[in-house]
Coordinates of N, CA, C and O and ligand atoms in Angstrom, one line a residue:
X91 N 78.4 99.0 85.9 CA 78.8 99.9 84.8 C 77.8 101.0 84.7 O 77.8 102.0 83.9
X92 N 76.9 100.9 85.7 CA 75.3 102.0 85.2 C 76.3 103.2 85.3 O 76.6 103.5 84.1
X93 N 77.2 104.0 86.3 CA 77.7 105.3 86.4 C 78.8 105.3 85.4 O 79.5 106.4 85.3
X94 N 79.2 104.1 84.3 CA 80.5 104.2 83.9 C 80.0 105.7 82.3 O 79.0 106.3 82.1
X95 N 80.9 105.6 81.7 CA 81.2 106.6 80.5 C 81.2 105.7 79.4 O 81.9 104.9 79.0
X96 N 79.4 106.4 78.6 CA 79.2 105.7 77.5 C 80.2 105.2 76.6 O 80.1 104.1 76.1
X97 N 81.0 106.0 76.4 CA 82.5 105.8 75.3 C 83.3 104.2 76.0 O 84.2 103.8 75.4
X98 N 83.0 103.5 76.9 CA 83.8 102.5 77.8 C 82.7 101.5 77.4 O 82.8 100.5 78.1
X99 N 81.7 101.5 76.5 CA 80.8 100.8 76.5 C 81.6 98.9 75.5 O 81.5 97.7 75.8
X100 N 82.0 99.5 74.6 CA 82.8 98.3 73.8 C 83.7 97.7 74.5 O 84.1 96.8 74.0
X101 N 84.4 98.1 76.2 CA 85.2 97.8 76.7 C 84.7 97.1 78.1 O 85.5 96.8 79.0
X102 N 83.4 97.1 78.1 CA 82.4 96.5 79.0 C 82.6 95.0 80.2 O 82.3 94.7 81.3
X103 N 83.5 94.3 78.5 CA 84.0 93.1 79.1 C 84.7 92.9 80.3 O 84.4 92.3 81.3
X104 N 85.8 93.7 79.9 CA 86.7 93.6 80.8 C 86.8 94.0 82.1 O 87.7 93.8 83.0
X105 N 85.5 94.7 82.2 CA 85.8 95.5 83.8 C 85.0 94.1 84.8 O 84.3 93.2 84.6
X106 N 85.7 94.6 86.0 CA 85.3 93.7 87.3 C 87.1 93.0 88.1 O 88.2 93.4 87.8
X107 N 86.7 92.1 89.0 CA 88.0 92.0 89.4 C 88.3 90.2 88.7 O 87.4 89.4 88.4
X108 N 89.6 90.1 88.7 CA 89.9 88.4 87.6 C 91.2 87.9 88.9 O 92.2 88.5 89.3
X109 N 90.7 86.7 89.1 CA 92.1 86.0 89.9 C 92.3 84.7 88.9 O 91.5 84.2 88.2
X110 N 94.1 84.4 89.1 CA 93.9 83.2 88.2 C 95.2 82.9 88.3 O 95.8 83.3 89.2
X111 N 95.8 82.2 87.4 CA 96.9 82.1 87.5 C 98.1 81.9 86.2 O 97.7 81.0 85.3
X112 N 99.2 82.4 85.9 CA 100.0 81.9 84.5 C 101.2 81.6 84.5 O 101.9 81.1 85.4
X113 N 101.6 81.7 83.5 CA 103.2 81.0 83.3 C 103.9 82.0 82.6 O 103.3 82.5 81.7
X114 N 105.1 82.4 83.0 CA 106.6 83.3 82.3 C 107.4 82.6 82.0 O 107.8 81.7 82.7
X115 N 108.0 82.9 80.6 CA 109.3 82.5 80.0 C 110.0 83.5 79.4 O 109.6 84.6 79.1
X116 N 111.5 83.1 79.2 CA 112.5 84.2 78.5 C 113.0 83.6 78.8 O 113.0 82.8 79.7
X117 N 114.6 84.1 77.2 CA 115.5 82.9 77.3 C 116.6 83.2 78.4 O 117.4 82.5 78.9
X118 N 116.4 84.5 78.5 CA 117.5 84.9 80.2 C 117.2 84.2 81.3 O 118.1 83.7 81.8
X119 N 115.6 83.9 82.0 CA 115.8 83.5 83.3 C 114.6 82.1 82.9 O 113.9 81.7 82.0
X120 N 114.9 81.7 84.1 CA 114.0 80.3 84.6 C 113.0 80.6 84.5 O 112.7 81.7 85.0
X121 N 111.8 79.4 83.7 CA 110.4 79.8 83.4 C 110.1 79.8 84.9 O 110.7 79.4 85.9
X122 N 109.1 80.2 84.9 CA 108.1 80.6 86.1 C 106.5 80.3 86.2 O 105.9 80.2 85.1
X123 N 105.9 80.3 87.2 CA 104.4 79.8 87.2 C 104.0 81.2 88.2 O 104.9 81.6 89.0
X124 N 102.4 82.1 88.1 CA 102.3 82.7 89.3 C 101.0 83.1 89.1 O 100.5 83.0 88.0
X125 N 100.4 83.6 90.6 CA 99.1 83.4 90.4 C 98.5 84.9 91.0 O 98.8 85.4 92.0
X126 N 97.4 85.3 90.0 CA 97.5 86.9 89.7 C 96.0 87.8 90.0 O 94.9 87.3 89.6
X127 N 95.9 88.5 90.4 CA 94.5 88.8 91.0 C 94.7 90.8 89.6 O 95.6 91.6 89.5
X128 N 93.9 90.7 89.2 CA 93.5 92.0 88.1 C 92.2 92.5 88.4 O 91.2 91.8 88.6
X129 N 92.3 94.0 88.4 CA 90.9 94.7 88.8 C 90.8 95.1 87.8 O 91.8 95.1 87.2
X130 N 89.7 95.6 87.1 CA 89.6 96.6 85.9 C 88.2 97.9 86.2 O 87.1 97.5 85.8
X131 N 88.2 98.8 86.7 CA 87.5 99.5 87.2 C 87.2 100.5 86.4 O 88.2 100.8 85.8
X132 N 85.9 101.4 86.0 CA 85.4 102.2 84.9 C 85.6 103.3 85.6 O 85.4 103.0 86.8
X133 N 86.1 104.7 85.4 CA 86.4 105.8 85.9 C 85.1 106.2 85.9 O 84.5 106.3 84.8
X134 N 84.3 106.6 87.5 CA 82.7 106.9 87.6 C 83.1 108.2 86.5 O 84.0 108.9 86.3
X135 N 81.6 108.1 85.7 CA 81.4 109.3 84.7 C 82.6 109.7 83.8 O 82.4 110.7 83.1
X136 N 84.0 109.0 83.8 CA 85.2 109.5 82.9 C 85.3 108.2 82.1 O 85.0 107.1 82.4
X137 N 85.8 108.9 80.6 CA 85.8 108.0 79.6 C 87.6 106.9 80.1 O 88.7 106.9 79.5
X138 N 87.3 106.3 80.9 CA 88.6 105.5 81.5 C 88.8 104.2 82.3 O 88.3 104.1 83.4
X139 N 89.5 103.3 81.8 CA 89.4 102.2 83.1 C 90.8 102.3 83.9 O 91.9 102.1 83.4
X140 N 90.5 102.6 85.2 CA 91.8 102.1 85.8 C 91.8 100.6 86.0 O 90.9 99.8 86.3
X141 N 93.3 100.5 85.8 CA 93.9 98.6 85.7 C 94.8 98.4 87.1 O 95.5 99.3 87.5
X142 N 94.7 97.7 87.5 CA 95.8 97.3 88.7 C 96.3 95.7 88.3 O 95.8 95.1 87.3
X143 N 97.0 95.4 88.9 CA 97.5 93.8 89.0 C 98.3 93.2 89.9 O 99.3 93.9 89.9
X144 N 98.3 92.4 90.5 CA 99.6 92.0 91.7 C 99.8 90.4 91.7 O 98.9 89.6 92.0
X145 N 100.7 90.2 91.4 CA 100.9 88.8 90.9 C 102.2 88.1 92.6 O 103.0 88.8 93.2
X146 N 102.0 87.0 92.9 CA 102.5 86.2 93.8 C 103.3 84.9 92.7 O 103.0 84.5 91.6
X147 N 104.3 84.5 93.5 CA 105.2 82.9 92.6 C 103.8 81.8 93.2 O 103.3 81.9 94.3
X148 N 103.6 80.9 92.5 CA 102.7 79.9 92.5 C 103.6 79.2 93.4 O 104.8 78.9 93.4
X149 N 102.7 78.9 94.2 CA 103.2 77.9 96.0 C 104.1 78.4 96.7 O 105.1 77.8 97.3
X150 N 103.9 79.8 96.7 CA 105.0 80.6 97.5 C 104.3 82.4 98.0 O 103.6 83.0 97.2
X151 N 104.6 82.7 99.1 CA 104.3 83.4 99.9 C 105.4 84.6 99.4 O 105.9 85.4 100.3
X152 N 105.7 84.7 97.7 CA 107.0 85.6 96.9 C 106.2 86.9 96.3 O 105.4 86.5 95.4
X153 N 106.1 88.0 96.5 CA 105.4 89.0 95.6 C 106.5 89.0 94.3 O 107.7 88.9 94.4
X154 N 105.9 89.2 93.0 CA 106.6 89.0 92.3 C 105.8 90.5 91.5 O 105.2 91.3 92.3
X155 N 105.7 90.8 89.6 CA 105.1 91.9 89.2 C 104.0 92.2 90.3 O 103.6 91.7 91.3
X156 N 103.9 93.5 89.6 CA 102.9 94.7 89.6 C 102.5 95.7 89.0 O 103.3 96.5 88.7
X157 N 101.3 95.8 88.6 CA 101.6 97.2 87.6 C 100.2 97.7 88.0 O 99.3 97.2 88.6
X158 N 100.5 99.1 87.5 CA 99.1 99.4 87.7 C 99.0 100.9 85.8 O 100.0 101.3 85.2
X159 N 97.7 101.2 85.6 CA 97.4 102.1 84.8 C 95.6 102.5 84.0 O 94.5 102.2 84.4
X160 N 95.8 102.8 83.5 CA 94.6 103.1 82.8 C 94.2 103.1 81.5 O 94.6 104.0 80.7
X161 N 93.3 102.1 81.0 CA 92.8 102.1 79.3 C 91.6 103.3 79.1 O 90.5 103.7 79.7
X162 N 92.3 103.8 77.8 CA 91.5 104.9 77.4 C 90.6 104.8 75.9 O 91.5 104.7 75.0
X163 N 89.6 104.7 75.5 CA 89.3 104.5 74.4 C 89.8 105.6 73.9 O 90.0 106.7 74.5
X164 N 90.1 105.2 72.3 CA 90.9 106.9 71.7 C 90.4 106.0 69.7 O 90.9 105.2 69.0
X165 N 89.3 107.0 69.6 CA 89.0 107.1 68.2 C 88.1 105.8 68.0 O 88.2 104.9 68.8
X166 N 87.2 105.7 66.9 CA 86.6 104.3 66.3 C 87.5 103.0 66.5 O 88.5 102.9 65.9
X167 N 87.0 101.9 67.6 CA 87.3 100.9 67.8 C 89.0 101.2 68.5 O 89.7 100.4 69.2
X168 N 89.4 102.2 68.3 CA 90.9 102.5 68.9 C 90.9 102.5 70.3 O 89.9 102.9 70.8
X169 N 91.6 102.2 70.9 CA 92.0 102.0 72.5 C 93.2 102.8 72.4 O 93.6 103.3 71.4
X170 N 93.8 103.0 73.8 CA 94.7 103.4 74.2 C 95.5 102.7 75.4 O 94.5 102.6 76.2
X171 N 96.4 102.3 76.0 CA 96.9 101.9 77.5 C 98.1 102.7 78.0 O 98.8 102.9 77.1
X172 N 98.4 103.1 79.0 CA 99.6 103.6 79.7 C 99.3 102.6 81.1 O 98.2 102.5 81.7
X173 N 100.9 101.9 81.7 CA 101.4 101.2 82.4 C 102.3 101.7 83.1 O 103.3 102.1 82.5
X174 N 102.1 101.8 84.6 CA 103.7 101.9 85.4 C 104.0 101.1 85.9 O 103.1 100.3 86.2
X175 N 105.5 100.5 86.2 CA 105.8 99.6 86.7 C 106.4 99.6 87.6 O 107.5 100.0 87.3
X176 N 106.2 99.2 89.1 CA 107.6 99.0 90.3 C 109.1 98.9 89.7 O 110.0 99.5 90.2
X177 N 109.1 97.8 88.6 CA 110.5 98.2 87.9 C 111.7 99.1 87.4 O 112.9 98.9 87.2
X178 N 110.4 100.5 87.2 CA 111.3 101.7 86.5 C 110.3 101.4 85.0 O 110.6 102.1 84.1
X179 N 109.6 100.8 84.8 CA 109.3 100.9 83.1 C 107.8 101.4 83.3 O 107.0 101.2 84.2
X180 N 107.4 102.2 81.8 CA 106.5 102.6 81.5 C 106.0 102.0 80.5 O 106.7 101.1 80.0
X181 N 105.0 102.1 80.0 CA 104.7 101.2 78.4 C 103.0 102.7 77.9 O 101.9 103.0 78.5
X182 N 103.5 103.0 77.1 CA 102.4 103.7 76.5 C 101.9 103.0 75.5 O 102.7 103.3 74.6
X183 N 100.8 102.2 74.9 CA 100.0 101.8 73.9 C 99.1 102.1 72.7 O 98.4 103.1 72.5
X184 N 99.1 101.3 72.1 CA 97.8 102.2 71.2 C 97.1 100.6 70.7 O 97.8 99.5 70.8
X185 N 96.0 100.7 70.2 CA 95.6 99.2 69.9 C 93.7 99.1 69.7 O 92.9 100.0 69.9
X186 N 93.5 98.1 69.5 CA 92.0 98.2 68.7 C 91.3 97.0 69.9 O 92.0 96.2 70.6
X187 N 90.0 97.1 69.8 CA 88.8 96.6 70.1 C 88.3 96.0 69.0 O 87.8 96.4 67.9
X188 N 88.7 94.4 69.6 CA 87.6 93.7 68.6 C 86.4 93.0 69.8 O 86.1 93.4 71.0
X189 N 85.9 92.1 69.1 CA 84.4 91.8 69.7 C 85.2 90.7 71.2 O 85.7 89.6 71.1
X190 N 85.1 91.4 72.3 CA 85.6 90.5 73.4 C 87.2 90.1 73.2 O 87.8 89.1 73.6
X191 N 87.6 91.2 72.6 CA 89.2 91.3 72.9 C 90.1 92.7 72.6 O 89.9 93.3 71.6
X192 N 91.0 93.0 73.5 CA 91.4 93.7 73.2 C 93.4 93.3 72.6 O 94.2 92.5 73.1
X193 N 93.6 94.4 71.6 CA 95.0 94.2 71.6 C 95.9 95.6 71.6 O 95.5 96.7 71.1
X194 N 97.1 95.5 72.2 CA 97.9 96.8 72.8 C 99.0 96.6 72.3 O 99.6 95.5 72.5
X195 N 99.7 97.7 71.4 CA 100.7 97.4 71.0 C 102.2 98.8 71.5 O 101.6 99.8 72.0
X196 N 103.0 98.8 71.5 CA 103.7 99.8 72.6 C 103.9 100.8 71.6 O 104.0 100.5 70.4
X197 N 104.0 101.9 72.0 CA 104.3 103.2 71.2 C 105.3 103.7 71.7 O 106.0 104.7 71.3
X198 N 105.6 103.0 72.9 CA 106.6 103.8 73.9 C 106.7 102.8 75.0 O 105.8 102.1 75.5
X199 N 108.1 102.9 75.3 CA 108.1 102.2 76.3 C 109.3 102.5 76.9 O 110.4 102.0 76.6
X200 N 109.3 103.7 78.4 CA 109.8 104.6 78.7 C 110.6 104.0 79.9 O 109.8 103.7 80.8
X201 N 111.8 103.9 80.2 CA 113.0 103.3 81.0 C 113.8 104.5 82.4 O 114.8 105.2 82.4
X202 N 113.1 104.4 83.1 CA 114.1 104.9 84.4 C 115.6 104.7 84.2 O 116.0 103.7 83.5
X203 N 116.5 105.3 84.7 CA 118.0 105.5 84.3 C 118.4 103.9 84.9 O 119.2 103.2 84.2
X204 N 117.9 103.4 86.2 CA 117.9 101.8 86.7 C 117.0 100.8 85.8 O 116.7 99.7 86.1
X205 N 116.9 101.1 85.3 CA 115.4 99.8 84.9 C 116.0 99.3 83.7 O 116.8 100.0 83.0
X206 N 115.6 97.9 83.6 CA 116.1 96.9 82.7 C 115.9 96.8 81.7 O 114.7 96.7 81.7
X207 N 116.4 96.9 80.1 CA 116.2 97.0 79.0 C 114.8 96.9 78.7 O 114.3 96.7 79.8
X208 N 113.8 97.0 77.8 CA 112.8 96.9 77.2 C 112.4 97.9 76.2 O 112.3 99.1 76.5
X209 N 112.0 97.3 74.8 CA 111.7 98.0 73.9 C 110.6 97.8 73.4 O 110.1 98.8 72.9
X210 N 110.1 96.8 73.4 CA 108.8 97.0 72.5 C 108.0 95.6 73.5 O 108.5 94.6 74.0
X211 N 106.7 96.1 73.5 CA 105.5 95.4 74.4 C 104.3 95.4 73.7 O 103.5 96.3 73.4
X212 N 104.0 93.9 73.3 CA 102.4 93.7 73.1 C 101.8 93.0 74.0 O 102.4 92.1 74.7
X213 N 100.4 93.4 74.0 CA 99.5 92.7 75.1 C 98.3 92.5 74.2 O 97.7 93.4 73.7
X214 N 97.9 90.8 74.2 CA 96.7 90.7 73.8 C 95.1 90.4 74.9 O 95.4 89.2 75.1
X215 N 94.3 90.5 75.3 CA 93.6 90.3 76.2 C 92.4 89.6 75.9 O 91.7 90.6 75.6
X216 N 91.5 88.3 75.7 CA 90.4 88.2 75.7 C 89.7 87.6 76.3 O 90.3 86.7 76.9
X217 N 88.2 87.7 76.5 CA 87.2 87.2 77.2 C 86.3 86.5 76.6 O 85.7 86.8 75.6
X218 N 86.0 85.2 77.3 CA 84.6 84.2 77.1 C 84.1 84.2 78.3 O 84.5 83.6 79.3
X219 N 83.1 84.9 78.3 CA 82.1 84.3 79.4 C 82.7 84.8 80.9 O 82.4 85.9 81.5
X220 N 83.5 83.7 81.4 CA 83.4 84.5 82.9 C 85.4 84.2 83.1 O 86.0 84.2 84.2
X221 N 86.2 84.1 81.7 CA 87.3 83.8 81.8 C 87.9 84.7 80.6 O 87.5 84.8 79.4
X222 N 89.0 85.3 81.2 CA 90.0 86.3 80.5 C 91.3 85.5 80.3 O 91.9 84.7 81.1
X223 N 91.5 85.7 79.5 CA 93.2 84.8 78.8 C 94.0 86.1 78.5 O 93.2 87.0 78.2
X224 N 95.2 86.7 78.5 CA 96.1 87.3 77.8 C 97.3 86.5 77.6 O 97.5 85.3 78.0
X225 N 98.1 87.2 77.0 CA 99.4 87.2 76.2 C 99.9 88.2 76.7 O 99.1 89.1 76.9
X226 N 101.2 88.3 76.9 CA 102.2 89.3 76.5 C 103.4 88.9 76.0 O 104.0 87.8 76.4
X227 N 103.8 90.0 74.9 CA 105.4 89.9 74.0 C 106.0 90.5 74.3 O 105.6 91.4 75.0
X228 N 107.3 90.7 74.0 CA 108.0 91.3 74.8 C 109.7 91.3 73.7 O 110.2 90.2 73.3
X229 N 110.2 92.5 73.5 CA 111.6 92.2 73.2 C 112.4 93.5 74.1 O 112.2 94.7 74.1
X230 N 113.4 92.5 74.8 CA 113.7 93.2 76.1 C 115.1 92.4 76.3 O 115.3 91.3 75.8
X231 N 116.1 92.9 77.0 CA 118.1 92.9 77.6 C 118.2 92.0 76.0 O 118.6 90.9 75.8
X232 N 117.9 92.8 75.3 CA 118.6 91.9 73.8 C 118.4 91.1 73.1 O 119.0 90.8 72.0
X233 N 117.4 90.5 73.7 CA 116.4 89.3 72.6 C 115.3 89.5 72.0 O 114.6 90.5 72.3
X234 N 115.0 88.7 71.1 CA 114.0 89.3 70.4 C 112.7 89.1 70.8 O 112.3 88.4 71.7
X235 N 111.9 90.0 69.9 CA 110.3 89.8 70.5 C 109.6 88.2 70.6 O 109.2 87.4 69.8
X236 N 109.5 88.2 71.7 CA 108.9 86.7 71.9 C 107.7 87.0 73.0 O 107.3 88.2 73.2
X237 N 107.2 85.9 73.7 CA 106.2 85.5 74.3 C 106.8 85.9 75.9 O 107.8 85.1 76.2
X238 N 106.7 86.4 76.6 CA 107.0 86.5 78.2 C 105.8 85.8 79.1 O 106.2 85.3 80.1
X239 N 104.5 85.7 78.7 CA 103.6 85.1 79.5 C 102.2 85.2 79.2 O 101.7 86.0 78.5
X240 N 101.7 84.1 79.8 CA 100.8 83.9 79.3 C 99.8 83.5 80.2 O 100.3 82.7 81.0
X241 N 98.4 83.6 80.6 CA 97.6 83.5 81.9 C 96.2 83.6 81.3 O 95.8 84.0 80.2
X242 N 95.6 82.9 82.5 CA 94.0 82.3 82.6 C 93.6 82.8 83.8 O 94.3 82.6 84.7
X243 N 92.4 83.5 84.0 CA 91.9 84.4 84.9 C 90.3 84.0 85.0 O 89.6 83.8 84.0
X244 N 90.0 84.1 86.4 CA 88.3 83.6 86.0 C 87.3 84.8 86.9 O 87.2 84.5 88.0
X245 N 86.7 85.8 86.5 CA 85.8 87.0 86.8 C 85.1 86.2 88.3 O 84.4 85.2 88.5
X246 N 85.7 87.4 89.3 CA 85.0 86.3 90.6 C 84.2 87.4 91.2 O 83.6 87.1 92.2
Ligands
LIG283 C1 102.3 89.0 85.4 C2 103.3 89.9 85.2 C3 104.8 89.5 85.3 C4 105.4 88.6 86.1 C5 104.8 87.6 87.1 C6 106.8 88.7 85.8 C7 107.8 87.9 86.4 C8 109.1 87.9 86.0 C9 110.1 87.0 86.7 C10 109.8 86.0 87.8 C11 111.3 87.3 86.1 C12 112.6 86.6 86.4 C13 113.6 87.5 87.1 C14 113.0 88.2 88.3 O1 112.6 87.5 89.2 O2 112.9 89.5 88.2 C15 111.0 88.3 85.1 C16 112.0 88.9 84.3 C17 111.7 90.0 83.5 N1 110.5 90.5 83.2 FE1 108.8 90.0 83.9 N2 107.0 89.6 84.8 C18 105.8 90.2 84.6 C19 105.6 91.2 83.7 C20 106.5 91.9 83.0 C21 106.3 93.0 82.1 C22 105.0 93.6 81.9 C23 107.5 93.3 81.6 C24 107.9 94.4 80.6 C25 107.1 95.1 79.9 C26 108.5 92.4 82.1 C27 109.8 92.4 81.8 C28 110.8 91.6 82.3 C29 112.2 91.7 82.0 C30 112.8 92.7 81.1 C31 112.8 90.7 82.8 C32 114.3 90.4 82.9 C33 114.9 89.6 81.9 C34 116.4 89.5 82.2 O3 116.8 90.2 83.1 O4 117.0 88.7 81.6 N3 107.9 91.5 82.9 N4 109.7 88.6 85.1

């Protein structure tokens, strides 16, 4: 972090690379298990983290998500996130910094003329020690906001 941007300082936790692995549900498809490697990198000297992710199906040789984007601090304890997705979807955020967690809630959540329904996205994120847990919610092809997944990641 020595070259990172003092303003990324409350968001300190998060940076480095996380492998690990979680579980997906929705009441459209078959739950799922997969196992996920996350970078979180401080933009040298810019107030920014770029995020990446690439997730594989647990006991299988399947690429499944990906996303990649950048958290921006924006105002006292305020964050920001923007997400692209291989899918066609965007997710723009807004959301707060508490002590070793972060939460993102969608302000936008922007659909390619192909990409599959989705309207509203939260993501919660937190850190103990040398392990990251999130959540994400999700109300998307017509159901309501529920849980899509959920994962355990360990800073390697
Ligand atoms: C770790 C990240 C994620 C993984 C591993 C994952 C995995 C999956 C899988 C395996 C499916 C079942 C159908 C398929 O194979 O495409 C699925 C469906 C879906 N996912 Fe995800 N997903 C992830 C993140 C996301 C995110 C971030 C969003 C949206 C913000 C999203 C939205 C959806 C939607 C809308 C469906 C389709 C539901 C339907 O067609 O009925 N997923 N996901």
């Amino acid at each position: 972090m020595s070259r990172a941007h003092p303003d990324l300082a409350p968001l300190a936790f998060l940076v480095g690379t996380w492998r690990g692995t979680g579980s997906g549900r929705y009441p459209t498809i078959e739950p799922f298990e997969y196992v996920e490697e996350a970078v979180f990198t401080p933009g040298p000297g810019k107030p920014f983290i770029a995020y990446r992710q690439r997730t594989r199906r647990a006991g299988a040789d399947e690429p499944l998500h990906s996303e990649s984007g950048y958290i921006r601090p924006g105002g006292p304890d305020g964050v920001e996130l923007i997400i692209a997705q291989p899918t066609g979807i965007v997710e723009v955020h807004t959301g707060e910094i508490g002590r070793d967690e972060v939460c993102f809630r969608s302000e936008d959540v922007g659909l390619s003329p192909t990409a599959v329904e989705v309207s509203r996205v939260e993501r919660r994120i937190s850190v103990v020690g040398d392990t990251m847990r999130y959540r994400l919610w999700m109300a998307a092809v017509g159901q309501p906001f529920q849980v899509h997944l959920e994962a355990e990641l360990t800073r390697v």
